[in-house]
Structures are given as C-alpha cells and as structure tokens.
Coordinates of N, CA and C in Angstrom, one line a residue:
X1 N 170.0 -10.9 -66.1 CA 170.0 -10.4 -67.8 C 171.1 -11.3 -68.4
X2 N 169.8 -11.8 -69.7 CA 170.6 -12.8 -70.7 C 171.3 -12.0 -71.4
X3 N 173.1 -12.4 -72.0 CA 173.7 -12.1 -72.7 C 173.9 -12.6 -74.3
X4 N 173.9 -12.1 -74.6 CA 173.3 -12.2 -76.5 C 174.9 -12.2 -77.0
X5 N 175.4 -12.8 -77.7 CA 176.1 -12.8 -79.1 C 175.7 -11.8 -80.2
X6 N 177.0 -11.6 -80.9 CA 177.0 -10.6 -82.6 C 175.8 -10.7 -83.2
X7 N 175.4 -12.2 -83.3 CA 174.1 -11.8 -84.0 C 172.5 -12.0 -83.3
X8 N 172.9 -11.9 -82.0 CA 171.6 -11.6 -81.4 C 170.8 -12.7 -80.9
X9 N 171.8 -14.3 -81.1 CA 171.2 -15.4 -80.4 C 171.7 -15.8 -78.3
X10 N 171.0 -16.2 -78.0 CA 171.4 -16.0 -76.7 C 172.3 -16.9 -76.3
X11 N 173.4 -16.0 -75.8 CA 175.0 -17.0 -75.5 C 174.9 -17.3 -73.4
X12 N 174.6 -18.3 -72.9 CA 174.9 -18.6 -71.2 C 175.9 -18.4 -71.5
X13 N 176.8 -19.1 -72.2 CA 178.4 -19.4 -71.5 C 179.0 -18.0 -71.2
X14 N 179.4 -17.2 -72.4 CA 179.6 -16.2 -71.8 C 179.1 -14.7 -71.3
X15 N 177.5 -15.4 -71.0 CA 176.7 -14.5 -69.6 C 177.1 -15.1 -69.0
X16 N 177.0 -16.2 -68.1 CA 177.7 -17.0 -67.3 C 179.2 -16.6 -66.9
X17 N 180.4 -16.5 -67.9 CA 181.8 -15.6 -67.7 C 181.5 -14.1 -67.3
X18 N 180.5 -13.9 -67.6 CA 180.5 -12.5 -67.4 C 180.5 -11.9 -66.2
X19 N 179.4 -12.9 -65.6 CA 178.3 -12.6 -64.7 C 179.4 -12.9 -63.1
X20 N 180.0 -13.7 -63.2 CA 181.6 -14.5 -63.0 C 182.8 -13.5 -62.6
X21 N 182.9 -12.7 -63.7 CA 183.6 -11.5 -63.6 C 183.1 -10.4 -62.6
X22 N 182.0 -10.5 -63.0 CA 181.3 -8.9 -62.0 C 181.5 -9.5 -60.8
X23 N 181.2 -10.8 -60.0 CA 181.1 -11.2 -58.8 C 182.8 -11.1 -58.2
X24 N 183.4 -11.8 -58.6 CA 184.8 -11.4 -58.6 C 185.2 -10.6 -58.1
X25 N 184.8 -9.3 -58.9 CA 185.2 -8.2 -58.6 C 184.8 -7.2 -57.6
X26 N 183.2 -7.4 -57.8 CA 182.0 -6.8 -56.4 C 182.9 -7.5 -55.3
X27 N 183.5 -8.6 -55.3 CA 184.7 -9.3 -53.6 C 186.0 -8.5 -53.8
X28 N 186.1 -8.2 -54.7 CA 188.2 -8.1 -54.5 C 187.9 -6.6 -54.3
X29 N 187.1 -5.8 -54.9 CA 186.8 -4.3 -54.3 C 185.9 -4.6 -53.3
X30 N 185.0 -5.3 -53.0 CA 184.5 -5.0 -51.9 C 183.8 -4.3 -52.2
X31 N 182.0 -4.3 -52.2 CA 180.8 -4.4 -52.6 C 180.7 -3.2 -51.3
X32 N 180.0 -2.1 -52.0 CA 179.3 -1.4 -51.0 C 178.0 -1.0 -51.1
X33 N 177.0 -0.7 -50.9 CA 175.9 -0.6 -51.2 C 175.6 1.2 -51.3
X34 N 175.2 1.2 -52.0 CA 174.5 2.8 -51.8 C 173.6 3.1 -50.9
X35 N 173.6 3.7 -50.1 CA 172.9 4.1 -48.6 C 172.5 5.8 -49.2
X36 N 171.0 5.8 -48.9 CA 170.7 7.4 -49.2 C 170.8 7.5 -47.6
X37 N 170.8 9.0 -47.5 CA 171.3 9.6 -46.3 C 169.7 10.7 -45.9
X38 N 169.3 10.6 -45.0 CA 168.0 11.2 -45.1 C 167.7 11.6 -43.7
X39 N 167.9 12.9 -43.5 CA 168.2 13.6 -42.8 C 167.4 15.3 -42.4
X40 N 167.0 16.0 -41.8 CA 166.6 17.4 -41.8 C 168.0 18.1 -42.5
X41 N 167.0 19.2 -43.3 CA 167.9 20.4 -43.7 C 167.5 21.9 -43.7
X42 N 166.5 22.0 -43.3 CA 165.7 23.2 -43.5 C 166.2 23.4 -41.6
X43 N 166.0 24.8 -41.4 CA 165.9 25.2 -39.8 C 167.5 25.6 -39.6
X44 N 168.2 25.3 -38.3 CA 169.1 24.9 -37.9 C 170.2 24.5 -39.8
X45 N 171.2 25.0 -40.6 CA 171.4 24.7 -41.4 C 172.6 23.4 -41.6
X46 N 173.1 25.1 -40.0 CA 174.5 24.7 -40.0 C 175.0 23.7 -39.1
X47 N 174.1 23.3 -38.0 CA 173.9 21.9 -37.5 C 173.4 21.1 -37.7
X48 N 172.2 20.9 -38.8 CA 171.9 19.8 -39.8 C 172.6 19.6 -41.0
X49 N 173.6 20.1 -41.4 CA 174.8 19.7 -42.2 C 175.8 18.8 -41.0
X50 N 176.0 19.2 -40.2 CA 177.5 18.6 -39.8 C 176.6 17.2 -39.0
X51 N 175.6 17.5 -39.0 CA 175.0 16.1 -38.7 C 175.0 15.4 -39.9
X52 N 174.1 15.7 -40.5 CA 174.4 15.1 -42.2 C 175.8 14.8 -42.1
X53 N 177.4 14.7 -42.3 CA 178.2 14.5 -42.0 C 178.5 13.4 -41.5
X54 N 178.2 13.7 -39.8 CA 178.5 12.7 -39.0 C 177.8 11.3 -39.2
X55 N 177.0 11.3 -40.4 CA 175.8 10.3 -40.8 C 176.2 9.8 -41.5
X56 N 177.2 10.6 -42.8 CA 177.5 9.9 -43.7 C 178.7 9.0 -43.2
X57 N 179.1 9.7 -41.8 CA 180.5 8.9 -41.6 C 179.7 7.8 -41.1
X58 N 179.2 7.6 -40.2 CA 178.3 6.4 -39.9 C 178.4 5.3 -41.0
X59 N 177.7 5.9 -41.6 CA 177.5 4.7 -43.0 C 178.3 4.4 -43.4
X60 N 179.2 4.4 -43.7 CA 181.1 4.7 -44.0 C 181.3 3.6 -43.8
X61 N 181.5 3.3 -41.8 CA 181.7 2.7 -41.1 C 181.2 1.4 -40.8
X62 N 179.6 1.8 -41.8 CA 179.4 0.6 -41.9 C 179.1 0.0 -43.3
X63 N 180.6 -0.3 -44.0 CA 181.1 -0.5 -44.7 C 179.7 0.1 -46.3
X64 N 178.7 0.9 -45.6 CA 178.0 2.0 -47.0 C 178.8 2.8 -47.9
X65 N 177.8 3.0 -48.4 CA 178.2 4.0 -49.3 C 177.4 5.5 -49.5
X66 N 177.7 6.6 -48.6 CA 176.6 7.2 -48.4 C 176.5 8.2 -49.4
X67 N 175.2 8.7 -49.8 CA 174.8 9.9 -50.3 C 173.8 10.5 -49.8
X68 N 174.1 12.1 -49.7 CA 173.5 12.9 -49.0 C 173.3 13.9 -49.5
X69 N 172.6 14.6 -49.8 CA 172.4 15.0 -51.8 C 172.3 16.7 -50.5
X70 N 171.7 16.5 -49.5 CA 171.5 18.0 -48.8 C 172.8 18.6 -48.7
X71 N 173.8 17.7 -48.5 CA 175.4 17.8 -48.7 C 176.0 18.4 -49.9
X72 N 175.6 17.7 -50.8 CA 175.5 17.7 -51.8 C 175.6 19.0 -53.3
X73 N 173.4 18.9 -52.8 CA 173.5 19.9 -53.8 C 173.7 21.5 -53.2
X74 N 173.4 22.1 -51.9 CA 173.9 23.1 -51.4 C 175.5 23.9 -51.8
X75 N 176.5 22.9 -52.8 CA 177.7 22.8 -52.7 C 177.0 23.8 -54.5
X76 N 176.4 24.0 -55.0 CA 176.0 24.4 -56.2 C 174.8 25.5 -56.6
X77 N 174.1 25.1 -55.6 CA 172.6 25.6 -55.8 C 172.2 27.1 -54.8
X78 N 173.8 26.4 -53.9 CA 173.6 27.7 -52.5 C 172.8 27.0 -51.3
X79 N 172.7 27.6 -50.3 CA 172.2 27.6 -49.1 C 170.9 28.4 -48.9
X80 N 170.8 29.0 -49.5 CA 169.4 29.7 -49.8 C 168.3 29.7 -50.5
X81 N 167.7 29.1 -50.0 CA 166.4 28.1 -50.6 C 165.9 29.4 -51.3
X82 N 165.1 28.9 -52.0 CA 163.8 29.5 -52.4 C 162.6 28.2 -52.8
X83 N 161.1 28.4 -53.2 CA 160.6 27.5 -53.8 C 161.2 26.8 -55.0
X84 N 161.8 27.7 -55.8 CA 162.1 26.9 -57.2 C 163.2 26.1 -56.8
X85 N 164.3 26.4 -56.3 CA 165.6 25.7 -55.7 C 165.5 24.8 -54.9
X86 N 164.5 24.5 -54.1 CA 164.1 23.2 -52.9 C 163.2 22.3 -54.3
X87 N 162.4 22.9 -55.1 CA 162.0 21.8 -55.4 C 162.4 21.6 -56.8
X88 N 163.5 22.1 -57.4 CA 164.6 21.1 -58.4 C 165.4 20.2 -57.4
X89 N 166.0 20.4 -56.0 CA 166.8 19.7 -55.5 C 165.7 18.5 -55.2
X90 N 164.1 18.6 -54.3 CA 164.3 17.7 -54.6 C 163.6 16.5 -55.2
X91 N 163.5 17.0 -56.3 CA 163.3 16.6 -57.9 C 164.8 15.6 -58.1
X92 N 165.9 16.1 -57.8 CA 167.0 15.5 -58.5 C 167.3 14.6 -57.2
X93 N 167.3 14.8 -56.3 CA 167.5 14.0 -55.3 C 166.6 12.7 -55.0
X94 N 164.7 13.1 -55.1 CA 164.7 12.1 -55.9 C 165.2 10.7 -56.9
X95 N 165.4 11.6 -58.2 CA 166.5 10.4 -59.1 C 167.4 9.5 -58.3
X96 N 168.1 10.7 -57.7 CA 168.9 10.0 -56.9 C 169.0 8.5 -56.1
X97 N 167.4 8.5 -55.4 CA 167.9 7.9 -54.3 C 166.9 7.0 -55.5
X98 N 167.0 7.0 -56.5 CA 166.2 5.0 -57.4 C 167.2 4.7 -57.7
X99 N 168.2 5.1 -56.9 CA 169.8 4.1 -57.6 C 170.2 4.0 -55.8
X100 N 169.6 3.4 -55.4 CA 170.1 3.9 -54.1 C 169.7 2.1 -53.4
X101 N 170.2 1.7 -52.7 CA 169.7 0.2 -52.4 C 168.9 0.2 -50.8
X102 N 169.4 1.5 -50.4 CA 169.0 1.7 -48.9 C 168.6 3.2 -49.2
X103 N 167.6 3.3 -47.8 CA 167.2 4.6 -47.3 C 167.4 4.6 -46.0
X104 N 168.7 5.4 -45.7 CA 168.4 5.4 -43.8 C 168.5 6.7 -43.3
X105 N 167.2 7.6 -42.3 CA 166.6 8.3 -42.1 C 167.1 8.2 -40.3
X106 N 167.5 9.6 -40.1 CA 168.0 9.8 -38.7 C 167.0 10.8 -37.8
X107 N 166.7 10.9 -37.0 CA 166.5 11.5 -35.8 C 165.0 11.3 -35.4
X108 N 164.0 11.8 -34.7 CA 162.4 11.6 -34.7 C 161.6 12.6 -35.8
X109 N 162.5 13.9 -36.0 CA 162.0 14.8 -36.4 C 161.9 14.8 -37.7
X110 N 160.6 14.3 -38.8 CA 160.8 14.0 -40.0 C 160.3 15.0 -40.6
X111 N 161.2 15.7 -41.4 CA 160.7 17.2 -42.4 C 160.1 15.9 -44.0
X112 N 158.8 17.9 -44.2 CA 158.9 17.4 -45.8 C 159.1 16.8 -46.1
X113 N 160.3 17.5 -46.8 CA 161.2 16.5 -47.3 C 161.2 15.4 -47.2
X114 N 162.2 15.0 -46.6 CA 162.1 13.7 -45.4 C 160.6 12.8 -46.0
X115 N 159.6 12.7 -45.8 CA 159.0 12.4 -45.6 C 158.3 11.8 -47.3
X116 N 158.5 12.9 -48.2 CA 158.5 12.7 -49.4 C 159.6 11.7 -50.2
X117 N 160.8 11.7 -49.9 CA 161.9 10.4 -49.8 C 161.9 9.6 -49.2
X118 N 161.1 9.3 -47.9 CA 160.6 8.1 -46.7 C 159.5 7.3 -48.0
X119 N 158.8 7.8 -48.2 CA 157.5 7.7 -49.7 C 158.2 7.0 -50.7
X120 N 158.5 8.2 -51.4 CA 159.5 7.1 -52.6 C 160.1 6.0 -52.1
X121 N 160.6 6.2 -51.7 CA 161.7 4.8 -50.7 C 160.7 3.8 -50.8
X122 N 159.5 3.8 -50.0 CA 158.6 2.7 -50.1 C 157.8 2.0 -51.2
X123 N 157.5 2.9 -52.1 CA 156.9 3.2 -53.2 C 157.9 2.3 -54.2
X124 N 159.1 2.4 -54.1 CA 160.1 1.9 -54.6 C 160.7 0.3 -54.5
X125 N 160.0 0.0 -53.3 CA 160.6 -1.1 -52.6 C 162.1 -1.0 -52.3
X126 N 162.4 0.1 -52.0 CA 163.9 0.3 -51.6 C 164.1 0.6 -49.6
X127 N 164.6 -0.5 -49.3 CA 164.4 -1.0 -47.6 C 165.2 0.9 -46.9
X128 N 163.7 0.9 -46.1 CA 163.8 1.8 -44.8 C 164.7 1.3 -43.6
X129 N 165.7 2.7 -43.2 CA 165.9 1.7 -41.4 C 166.0 3.0 -41.0
X130 N 165.0 3.4 -40.1 CA 165.3 4.3 -39.1 C 166.6 4.5 -38.0
X131 N 167.5 5.2 -37.7 CA 168.5 5.2 -36.8 C 168.3 6.9 -36.0
X132 N 168.8 6.7 -34.6 CA 168.3 7.8 -34.1 C 169.4 8.9 -34.1
X133 N 169.6 10.0 -34.0 CA 170.8 10.7 -34.3 C 172.0 10.5 -33.5
X134 N 171.9 9.5 -32.7 CA 173.3 9.0 -32.4 C 173.2 7.7 -33.1
X135 N 172.8 7.3 -34.0 CA 173.4 6.5 -34.6 C 172.7 4.6 -34.0
X136 N 171.9 4.7 -33.4 CA 171.5 3.8 -33.1 C 170.0 3.2 -34.0
X137 N 170.1 2.4 -33.9 CA 169.1 1.7 -35.3 C 167.8 1.2 -34.5
X138 N 166.9 2.1 -34.7 CA 165.2 1.7 -34.3 C 164.6 1.0 -35.2
X139 N 163.9 -0.6 -34.3 CA 163.7 -1.7 -35.0 C 161.8 -1.2 -34.8
X140 N 161.1 -0.8 -35.3 CA 160.0 -0.7 -35.6 C 159.4 -2.1 -35.7
X141 N 158.3 -2.6 -34.8 CA 157.5 -3.5 -34.6 C 156.4 -3.5 -35.8
X142 N 155.7 -4.2 -36.4 CA 154.5 -4.3 -37.7 C 154.0 -5.3 -36.7

C-alpha cells in the first residue's frame, strides 16, 4: 500500500518507514496467524465443544491464534439451535473466516456447515489444512 502525504502525493520514504515499524512490531510481539478452527458442532454438542477447545489449544501450541466460532457464538446465542440462529451463526462465521490466514479442519466427519466453511475458504484462496481428531496433520496428495 502506498503511503500518501497530507497533500495526497505519494511519499515512499514515509511509507517504507511505516512498513519497517509494522514489521519490527510483529517481530517484537511475535506474529500469530489467525486460524479458523473448523470442526463439528451438531450432534453431541458437549463432546464437540470439548473437542473444539482441544483443537484451539493445539493451534495455540503451534503459535497460531485460533478462532472457533462454534465456541464463541453459543455464549450469547445459546446452544439450542433454530433454523434462524443457525443461518445467522453461519453467516457471521463466514465473515470472520474471511479475516483468517488459514482454516484448519479436524476429524473425518465433515458436517454440512463445515463443508460451507471449507468451500468458502477455498473460494477465497485461504489455505485449508486437515488434521485428525488427535491433531495429526493429514497430507492430501493431489
């Protein structure tokens, strides 16, 4: 992004200085990529939420900042799902997904909601990584 001065003219020197400051700040603070955690919610909700917490801890152990909307949204939307709350939650989740650097999905079971999230990530060219329920990465050969 080109930095412009008060008059609107390009100012590459100031732009480079600001870029250097941002880079140094990331290095000092320890940059953490934002990772969207994708795993089942429906069904055995208690167990699925426990698993999602485990997956978030795993992501954090890999120096990633995890975002698990299926842990966040029930805190204020409730765990009792209606078609309207499910649609709203998925809509909000897809918005947050667009801010993430990667999507990590866990397990062999891919729910309808997960399919939509994975599809959106791929459509947005967000890297998608697959892990087992035991947090071992699955390498897909193309």
